[in-house]
Coordinates of C-alpha atoms in Angstrom, one line a residue:
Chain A
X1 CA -17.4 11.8 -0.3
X2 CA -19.8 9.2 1.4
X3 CA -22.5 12.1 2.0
X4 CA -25.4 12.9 0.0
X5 CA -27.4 14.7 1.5
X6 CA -27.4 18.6 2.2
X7 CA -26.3 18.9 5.5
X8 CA -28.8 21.8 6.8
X9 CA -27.4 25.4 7.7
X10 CA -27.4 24.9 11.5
X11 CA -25.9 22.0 11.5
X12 CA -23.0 23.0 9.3
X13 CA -22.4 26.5 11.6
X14 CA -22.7 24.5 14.5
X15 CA -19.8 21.4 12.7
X16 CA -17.9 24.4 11.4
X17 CA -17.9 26.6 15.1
X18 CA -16.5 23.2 16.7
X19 CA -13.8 22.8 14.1
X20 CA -12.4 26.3 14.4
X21 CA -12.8 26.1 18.1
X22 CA -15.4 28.2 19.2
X23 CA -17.3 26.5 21.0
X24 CA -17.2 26.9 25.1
X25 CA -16.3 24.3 27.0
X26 CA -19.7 23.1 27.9
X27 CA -20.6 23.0 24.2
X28 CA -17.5 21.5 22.9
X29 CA -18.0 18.7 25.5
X30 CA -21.6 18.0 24.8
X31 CA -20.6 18.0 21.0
X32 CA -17.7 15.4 21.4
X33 CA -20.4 13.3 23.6
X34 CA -22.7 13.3 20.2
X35 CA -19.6 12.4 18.3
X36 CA -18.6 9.8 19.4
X37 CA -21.9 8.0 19.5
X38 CA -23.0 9.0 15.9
X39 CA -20.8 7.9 13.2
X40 CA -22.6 9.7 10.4
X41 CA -21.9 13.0 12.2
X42 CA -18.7 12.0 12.6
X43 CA -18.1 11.1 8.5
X44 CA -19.6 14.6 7.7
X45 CA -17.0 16.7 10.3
X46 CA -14.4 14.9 8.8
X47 CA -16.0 16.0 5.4
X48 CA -16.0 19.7 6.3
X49 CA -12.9 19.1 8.3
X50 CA -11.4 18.2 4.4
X51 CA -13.1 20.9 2.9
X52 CA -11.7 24.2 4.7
X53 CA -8.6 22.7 4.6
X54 CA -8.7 22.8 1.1
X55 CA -9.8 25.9 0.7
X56 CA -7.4 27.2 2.6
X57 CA -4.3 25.1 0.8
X58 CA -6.0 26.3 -2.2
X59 CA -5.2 29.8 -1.4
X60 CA -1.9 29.4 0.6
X61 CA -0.8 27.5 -2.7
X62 CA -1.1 31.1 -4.5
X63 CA 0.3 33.2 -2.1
X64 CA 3.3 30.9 -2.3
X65 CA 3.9 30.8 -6.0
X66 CA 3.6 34.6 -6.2
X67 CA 6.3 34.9 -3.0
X68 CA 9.3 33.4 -5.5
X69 CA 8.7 36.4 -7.7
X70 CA 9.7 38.6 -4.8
X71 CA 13.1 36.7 -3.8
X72 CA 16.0 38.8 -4.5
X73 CA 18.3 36.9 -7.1
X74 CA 21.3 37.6 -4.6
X75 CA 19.7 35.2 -2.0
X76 CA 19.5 32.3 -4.4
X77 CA 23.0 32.4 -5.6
X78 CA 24.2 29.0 -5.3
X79 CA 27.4 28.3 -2.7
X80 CA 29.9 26.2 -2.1
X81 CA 29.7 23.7 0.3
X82 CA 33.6 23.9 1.4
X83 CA 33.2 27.1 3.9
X84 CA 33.1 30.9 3.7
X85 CA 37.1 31.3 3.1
X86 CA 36.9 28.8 -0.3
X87 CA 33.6 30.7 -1.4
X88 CA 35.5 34.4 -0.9
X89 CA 38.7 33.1 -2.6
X90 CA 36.3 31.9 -5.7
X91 CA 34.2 35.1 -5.5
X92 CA 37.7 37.1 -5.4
X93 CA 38.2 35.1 -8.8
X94 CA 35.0 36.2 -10.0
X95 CA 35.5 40.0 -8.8
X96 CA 38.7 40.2 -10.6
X97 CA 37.3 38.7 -14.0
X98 CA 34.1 40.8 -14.0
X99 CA 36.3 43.9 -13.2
X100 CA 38.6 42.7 -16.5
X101 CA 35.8 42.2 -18.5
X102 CA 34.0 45.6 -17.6
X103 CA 37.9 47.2 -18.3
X104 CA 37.2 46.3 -21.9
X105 CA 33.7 46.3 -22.1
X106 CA 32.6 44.7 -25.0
X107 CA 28.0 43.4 -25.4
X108 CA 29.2 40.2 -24.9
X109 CA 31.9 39.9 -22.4
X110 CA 28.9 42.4 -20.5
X111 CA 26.4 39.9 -20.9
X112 CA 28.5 37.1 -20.0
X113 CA 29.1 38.5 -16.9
X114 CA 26.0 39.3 -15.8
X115 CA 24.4 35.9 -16.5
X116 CA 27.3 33.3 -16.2
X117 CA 26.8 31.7 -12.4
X118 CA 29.4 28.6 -12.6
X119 CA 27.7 25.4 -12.7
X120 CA 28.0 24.6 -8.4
X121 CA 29.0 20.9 -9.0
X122 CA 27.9 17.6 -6.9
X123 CA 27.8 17.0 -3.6
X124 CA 30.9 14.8 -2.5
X125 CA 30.5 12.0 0.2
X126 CA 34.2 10.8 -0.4
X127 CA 33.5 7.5 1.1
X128 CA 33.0 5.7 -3.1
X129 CA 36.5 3.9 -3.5
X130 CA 35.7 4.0 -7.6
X131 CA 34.5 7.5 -7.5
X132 CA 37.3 8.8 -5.5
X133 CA 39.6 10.4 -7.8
X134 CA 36.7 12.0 -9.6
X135 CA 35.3 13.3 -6.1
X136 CA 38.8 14.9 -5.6
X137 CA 38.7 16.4 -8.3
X138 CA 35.3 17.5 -7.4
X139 CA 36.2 19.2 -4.4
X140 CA 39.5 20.8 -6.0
X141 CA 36.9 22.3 -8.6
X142 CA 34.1 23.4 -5.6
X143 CA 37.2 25.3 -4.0
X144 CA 38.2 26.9 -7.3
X145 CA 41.1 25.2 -8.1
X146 CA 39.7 24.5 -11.5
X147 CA 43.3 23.4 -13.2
X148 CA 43.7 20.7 -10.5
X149 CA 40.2 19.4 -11.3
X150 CA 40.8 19.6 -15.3
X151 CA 44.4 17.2 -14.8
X152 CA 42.3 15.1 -12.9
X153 CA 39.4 14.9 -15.2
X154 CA 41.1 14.9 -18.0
X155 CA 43.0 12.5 -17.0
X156 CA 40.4 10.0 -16.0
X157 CA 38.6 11.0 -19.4
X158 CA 41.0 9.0 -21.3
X159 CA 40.3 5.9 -20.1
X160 CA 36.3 7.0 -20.4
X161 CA 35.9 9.3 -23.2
X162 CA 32.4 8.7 -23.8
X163 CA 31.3 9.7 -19.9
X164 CA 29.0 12.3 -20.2
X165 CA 29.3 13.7 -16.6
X166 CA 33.0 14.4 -16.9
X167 CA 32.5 16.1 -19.9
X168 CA 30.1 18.5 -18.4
X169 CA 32.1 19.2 -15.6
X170 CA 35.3 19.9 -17.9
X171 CA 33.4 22.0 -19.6
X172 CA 32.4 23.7 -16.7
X173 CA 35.7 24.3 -15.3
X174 CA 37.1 25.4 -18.6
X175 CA 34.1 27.8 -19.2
X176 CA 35.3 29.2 -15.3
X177 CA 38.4 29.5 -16.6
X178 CA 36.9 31.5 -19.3
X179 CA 38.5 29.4 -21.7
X180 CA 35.6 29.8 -24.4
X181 CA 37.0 26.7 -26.7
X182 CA 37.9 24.1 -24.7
X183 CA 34.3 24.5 -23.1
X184 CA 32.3 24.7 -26.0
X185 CA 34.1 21.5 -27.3
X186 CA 32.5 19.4 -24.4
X187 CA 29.7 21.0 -23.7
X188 CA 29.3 20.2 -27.6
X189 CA 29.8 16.7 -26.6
X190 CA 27.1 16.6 -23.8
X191 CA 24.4 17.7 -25.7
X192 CA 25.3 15.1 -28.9
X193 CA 24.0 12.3 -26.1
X194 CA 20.3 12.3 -25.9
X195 CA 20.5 10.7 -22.9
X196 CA 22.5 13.1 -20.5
X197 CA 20.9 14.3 -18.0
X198 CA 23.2 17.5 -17.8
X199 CA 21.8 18.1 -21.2
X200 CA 19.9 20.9 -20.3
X201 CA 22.4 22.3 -18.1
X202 CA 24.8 21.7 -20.9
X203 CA 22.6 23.9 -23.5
X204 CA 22.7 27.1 -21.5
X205 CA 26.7 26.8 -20.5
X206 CA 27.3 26.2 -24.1
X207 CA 24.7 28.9 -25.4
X208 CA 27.6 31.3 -22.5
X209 CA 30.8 29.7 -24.2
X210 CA 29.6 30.8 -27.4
X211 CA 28.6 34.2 -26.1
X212 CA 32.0 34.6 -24.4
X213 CA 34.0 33.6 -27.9
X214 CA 32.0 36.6 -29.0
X215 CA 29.6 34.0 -31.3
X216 CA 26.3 35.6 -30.1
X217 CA 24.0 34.7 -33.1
X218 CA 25.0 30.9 -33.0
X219 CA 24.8 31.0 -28.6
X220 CA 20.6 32.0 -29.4
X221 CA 19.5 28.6 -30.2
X222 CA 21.4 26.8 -27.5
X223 CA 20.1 29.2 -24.8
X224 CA 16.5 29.0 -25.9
X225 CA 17.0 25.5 -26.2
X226 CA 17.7 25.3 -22.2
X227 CA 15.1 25.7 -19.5
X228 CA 17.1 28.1 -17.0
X229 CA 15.2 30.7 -15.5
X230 CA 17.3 33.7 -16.9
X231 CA 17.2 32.7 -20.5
X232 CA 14.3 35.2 -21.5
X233 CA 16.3 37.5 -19.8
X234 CA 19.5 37.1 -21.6
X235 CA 18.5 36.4 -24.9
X236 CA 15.9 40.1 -24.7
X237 CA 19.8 41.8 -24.4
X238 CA 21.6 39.8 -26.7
X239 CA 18.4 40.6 -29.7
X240 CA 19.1 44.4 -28.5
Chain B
X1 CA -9.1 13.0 14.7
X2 CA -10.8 15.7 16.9
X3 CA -9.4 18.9 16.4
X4 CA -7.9 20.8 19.6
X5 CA -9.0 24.2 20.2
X6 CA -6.2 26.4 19.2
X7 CA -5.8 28.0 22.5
X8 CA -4.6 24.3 23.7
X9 CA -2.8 23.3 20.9
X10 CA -0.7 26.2 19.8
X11 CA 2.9 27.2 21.5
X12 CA 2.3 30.6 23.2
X13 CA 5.7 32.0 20.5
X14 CA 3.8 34.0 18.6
X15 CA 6.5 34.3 16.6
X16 CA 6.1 31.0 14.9
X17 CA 4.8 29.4 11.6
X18 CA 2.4 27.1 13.9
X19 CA 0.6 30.2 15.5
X20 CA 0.5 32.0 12.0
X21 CA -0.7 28.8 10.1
X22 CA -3.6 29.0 12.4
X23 CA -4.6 32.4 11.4
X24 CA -2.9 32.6 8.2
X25 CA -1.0 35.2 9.6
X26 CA 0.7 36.1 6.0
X27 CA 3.4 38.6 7.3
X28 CA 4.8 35.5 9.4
X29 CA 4.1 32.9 6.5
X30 CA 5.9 35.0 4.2
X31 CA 9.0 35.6 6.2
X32 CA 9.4 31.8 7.1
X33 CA 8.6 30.7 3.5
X34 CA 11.5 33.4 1.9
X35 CA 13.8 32.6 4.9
X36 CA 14.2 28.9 4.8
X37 CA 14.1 28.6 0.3
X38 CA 17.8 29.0 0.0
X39 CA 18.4 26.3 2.4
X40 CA 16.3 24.0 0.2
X41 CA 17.2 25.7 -3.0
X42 CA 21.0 24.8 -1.9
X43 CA 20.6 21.0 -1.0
X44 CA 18.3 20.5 -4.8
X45 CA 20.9 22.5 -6.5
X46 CA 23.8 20.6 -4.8
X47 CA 21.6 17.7 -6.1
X48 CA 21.3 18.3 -9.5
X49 CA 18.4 20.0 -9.6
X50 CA 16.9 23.0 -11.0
X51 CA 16.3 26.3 -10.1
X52 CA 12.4 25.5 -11.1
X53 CA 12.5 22.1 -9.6
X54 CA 13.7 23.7 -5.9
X55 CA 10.6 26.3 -6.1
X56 CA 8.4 23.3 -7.2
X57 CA 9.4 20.6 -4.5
X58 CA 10.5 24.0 -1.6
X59 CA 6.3 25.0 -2.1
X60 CA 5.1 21.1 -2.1
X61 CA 7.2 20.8 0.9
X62 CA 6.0 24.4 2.6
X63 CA 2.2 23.1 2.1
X64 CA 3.2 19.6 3.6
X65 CA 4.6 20.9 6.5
X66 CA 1.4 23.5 6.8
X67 CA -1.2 21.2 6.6
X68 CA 0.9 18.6 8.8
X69 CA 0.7 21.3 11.5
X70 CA -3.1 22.3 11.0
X71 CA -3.5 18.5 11.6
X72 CA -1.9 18.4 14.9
X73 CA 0.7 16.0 13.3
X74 CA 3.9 17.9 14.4
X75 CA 5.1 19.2 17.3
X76 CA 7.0 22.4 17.9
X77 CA 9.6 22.0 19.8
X78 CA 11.2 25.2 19.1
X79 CA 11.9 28.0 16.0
X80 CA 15.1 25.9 14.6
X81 CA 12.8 22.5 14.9
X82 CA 10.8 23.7 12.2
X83 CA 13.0 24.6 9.7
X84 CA 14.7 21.1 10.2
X85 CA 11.2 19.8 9.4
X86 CA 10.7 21.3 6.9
X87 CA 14.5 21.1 5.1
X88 CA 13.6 17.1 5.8
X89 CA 10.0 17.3 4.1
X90 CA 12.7 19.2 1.1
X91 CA 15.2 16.2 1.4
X92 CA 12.6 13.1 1.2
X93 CA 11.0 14.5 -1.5
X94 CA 13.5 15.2 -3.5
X95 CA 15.1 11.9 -3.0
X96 CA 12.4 10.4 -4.0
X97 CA 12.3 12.6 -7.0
X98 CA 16.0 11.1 -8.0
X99 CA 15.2 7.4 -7.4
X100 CA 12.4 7.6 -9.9
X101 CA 13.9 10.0 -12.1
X102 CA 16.8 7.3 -12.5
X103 CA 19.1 9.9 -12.0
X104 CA 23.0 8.5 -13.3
X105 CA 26.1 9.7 -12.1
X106 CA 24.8 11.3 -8.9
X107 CA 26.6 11.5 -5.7
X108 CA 24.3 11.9 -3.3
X109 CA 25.0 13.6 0.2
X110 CA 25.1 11.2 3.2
X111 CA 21.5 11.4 5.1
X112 CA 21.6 12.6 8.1
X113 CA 20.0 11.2 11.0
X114 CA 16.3 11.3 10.7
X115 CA 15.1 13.4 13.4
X116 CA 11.4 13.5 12.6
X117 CA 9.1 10.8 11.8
X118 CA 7.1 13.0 9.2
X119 CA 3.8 11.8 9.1
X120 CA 2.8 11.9 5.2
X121 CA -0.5 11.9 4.1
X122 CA -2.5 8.8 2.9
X123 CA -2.8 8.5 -1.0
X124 CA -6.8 8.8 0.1
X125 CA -6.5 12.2 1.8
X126 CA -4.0 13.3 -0.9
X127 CA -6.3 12.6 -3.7
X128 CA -9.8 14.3 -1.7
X129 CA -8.0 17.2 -0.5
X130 CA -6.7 17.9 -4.8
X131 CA -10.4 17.2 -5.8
X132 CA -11.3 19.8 -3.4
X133 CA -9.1 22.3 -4.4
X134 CA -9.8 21.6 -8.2
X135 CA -13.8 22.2 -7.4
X136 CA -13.1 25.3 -4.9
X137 CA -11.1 26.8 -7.9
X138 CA -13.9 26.4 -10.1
X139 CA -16.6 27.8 -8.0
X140 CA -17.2 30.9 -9.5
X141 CA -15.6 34.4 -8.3
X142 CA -17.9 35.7 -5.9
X143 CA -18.3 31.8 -3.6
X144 CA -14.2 31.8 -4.2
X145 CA -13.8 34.8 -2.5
X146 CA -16.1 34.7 0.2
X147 CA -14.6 31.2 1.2
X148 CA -11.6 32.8 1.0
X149 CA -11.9 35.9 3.2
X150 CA -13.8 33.7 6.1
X151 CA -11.6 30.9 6.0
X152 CA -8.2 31.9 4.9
X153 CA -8.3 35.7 5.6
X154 CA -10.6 34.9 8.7
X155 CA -12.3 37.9 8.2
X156 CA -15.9 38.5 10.1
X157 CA -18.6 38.2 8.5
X158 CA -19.3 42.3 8.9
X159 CA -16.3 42.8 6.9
X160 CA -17.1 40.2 4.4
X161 CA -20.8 42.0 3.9
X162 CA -19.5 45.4 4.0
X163 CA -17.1 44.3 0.9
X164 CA -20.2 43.2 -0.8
X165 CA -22.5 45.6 0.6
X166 CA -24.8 42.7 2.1
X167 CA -25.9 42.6 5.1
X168 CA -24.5 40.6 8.3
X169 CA -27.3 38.1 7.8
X170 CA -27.3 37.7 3.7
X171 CA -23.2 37.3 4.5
X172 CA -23.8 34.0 6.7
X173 CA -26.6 32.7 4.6
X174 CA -23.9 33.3 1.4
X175 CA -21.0 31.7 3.0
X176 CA -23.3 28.9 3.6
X177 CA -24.7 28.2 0.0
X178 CA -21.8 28.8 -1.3
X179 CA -19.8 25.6 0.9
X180 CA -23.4 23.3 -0.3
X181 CA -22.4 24.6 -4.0
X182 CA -19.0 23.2 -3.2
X183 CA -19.6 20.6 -1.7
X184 CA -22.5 19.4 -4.6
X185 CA -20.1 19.8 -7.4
X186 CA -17.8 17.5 -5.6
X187 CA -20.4 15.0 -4.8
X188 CA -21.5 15.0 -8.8
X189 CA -17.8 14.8 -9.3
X190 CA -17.8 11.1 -7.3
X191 CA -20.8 10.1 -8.9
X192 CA -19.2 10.3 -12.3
X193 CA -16.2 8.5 -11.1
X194 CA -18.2 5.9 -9.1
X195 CA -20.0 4.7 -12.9

């Protein structure tokens, strides 16, 4: 800020009635005249110009933050990308399990229900000749065709067992599959390599796995561990 | 740049977010803001990002695209124009997020055509306007909030010295210390940074 000085009261009222556009015409016009022959005038509306704006950022910046705590969780659910009929099909899926699982009821098939949201997977351009048998596998997986994705994955694994990516996403389509073991095996794997970036990710999917294989006491450290927005949530329940 | 009054500059739809960011109109603000976050929650999730990181870069973006308006720097064409700008403000800076993060294994999704050139603010307007808000949040309670109800809420003066039980007079003479107190601390603030 270039300006020293107080600016005196008039002279603000009369910068700040210009900026908000009160002025009439005549007086709007006379100011702009003074403007644009006095550049120190000029430096101080652009000061005050600055100024409410940042006052009112500064409040629109905590009206913001407090509007995510009033989105409904059903509107953030992720979905796949492959159209409504693919998404209805995988949500039929999902129906169907959560109506087994309530059938026999047991805390941590309960739990896993409620908090398991499969892992949404990664956008697919198709157009990478290398990537291309992992992408169709991708979009196999996105349109819930999960065992198409594993033989494809696991497939491709063998030549590149130490790829951390498709052992996240083998996990992931196991742990749809709600095959607890095979999951928590790669998942395992994921989180062994400091450098993954699914390692987060990986730490609450595993901390699930475990939870589904009934292992609740040795899912806790893996699910506080992760940084997912639910994980207070879940592991208040499971302590209960 | 001279502002415009906002009888000139403002689209006569008073359903939109450039009328309401004008008046702060926070019914509107709201309903846009909640409307257009799965959108942008989607494409970072799709992405590899995080629930957290959408909210973080969805509000960055919101504010952009607020203040972007409020400085005459976009144009309303129409309702679905807006949330295009805004899903772009999303897009670039969450790309930008990836390149630096040195994201591997990411497949990103093909860009689409750039429709807007989105005017971004200059590192120098950046850093004032966060000084700014740093100071205004350390003013003290009572400056903070009768900055806030006259130039966020827009509320008279009248109302502002009924809340306090001042009068109309001692309201106007508040508002103005209180901007000089403001404006001081961040004048100190440039003084320490200029040794």
């Amino acid at each position: 800020m270039e300006i020293d000085n107080q600016i005196p009261q008039e002279q603000f009222e009369e910068i700040e009635r210009f900026l908000q556009g009160r002025m009439s015409a005549e007086e709007e016009a006379h100011f702009s005249q003074t403007l644009s022959a006095n550049s120190d005038l000029r430096k101080q509306v652009e000061e005050i110009r600055l100024i409410l704006l940042g006052i009112e950022e500064s409040v629109l910046e905590e009206k913001l933050h407090e509007y995510h705590h009033h989105i409904p969780a059903a509107s953030v659910r992720p979905l796949y990308r492959s159209g409504w009929l693919a998404a209805a099909a995988v949500i039929g899926v999902l129906i169907v399990g959560a109506w087994w699982f309530l059938q026999s009821a047991p805390a941590n098939k309960r739990l896993f229900t409620e908090y398991f949201h499969p892992e949404p997977g990664l956008a697919t351009s198709m157009g990478s000749v290398d990537n291309y048998a992992f992408e169709r596998a991708m979009v196999d997986y996105k349109t819930g065709d999960f065992n198409a994705a594993l033989k494809a994955w696991n497939q491709l694994q063998d030549g590149n067992p130490a790829n951390d990516t498709l052992d996240y996403f083998i996990g992931s389509a196991y742990l749809a599959l709600k095959k607890g073991d095979s999951a928590i095996i790669h998942f395992r794997k994921v989180i062994a390599n400091d450098q993954s970036v699914f390692r987060d990710d990986a730490n609450w999917y595993l901390g699930l796995s475990l939870l589904l294989n009934n292992k609740m006491a040795e899912a806790v450290p893996y699910i506080e561990q992760s940084s997912h927005n639910e994980k207070e949530s879940l592991l208040s329940k499971i302590k209960q | 740049m001279i502002d415009k009054k906002v009888s000139e500059s403002s689209p006569a739809d008073p359903g939109s977010l450039v009328m309401a960011s004008w008046f702060n109109d926070e019914t509107t603000i709201k309903e846009i803001y909640m409307e257009n976050y799965p959108a942008a929650k989607k494409y970072i999730l799709l992405n590899r990002g995080t629930q957290e990181q959408a909210e973080d870069i969805y509000q960055e973006a919101f504010i952009a695209m607020w203040r972007n308006i409020r400085l005459n720097r976009f144009e309303s064409r129409n309702e679905n124009s807006l949330k295009s700008y805004l899903l772009q403000i999303v897009k670039n800076k969450w790309i930008d997020h990836l390149r630096s993060a040195q994201y591997r294994n990411t497949v990103l999704l093909n860009e689409s055509d750039v429709e807007y050139n989105i005017e971004l603010p200059s590192p120098e307007e950046q850093e004032k306007i966060l000084l700014i808000k740093e100071h205004f949040k350390n003013l003290g309670d009572t400056c903070r909030e009768v900055l806030q109800r006259f130039y966020y809420s827009k509320e008279s003066l009248k109302t502002i010295a009924n809340v306090f039980d001042w009068t109309e007079a001692t309201a106007r003479n508040n508002k103005y210390r209180c901007i000089e107190r403001l404006r001081k601390s961040l004048q100190q603030n440039q003084y320490l940074g200029d040794r």
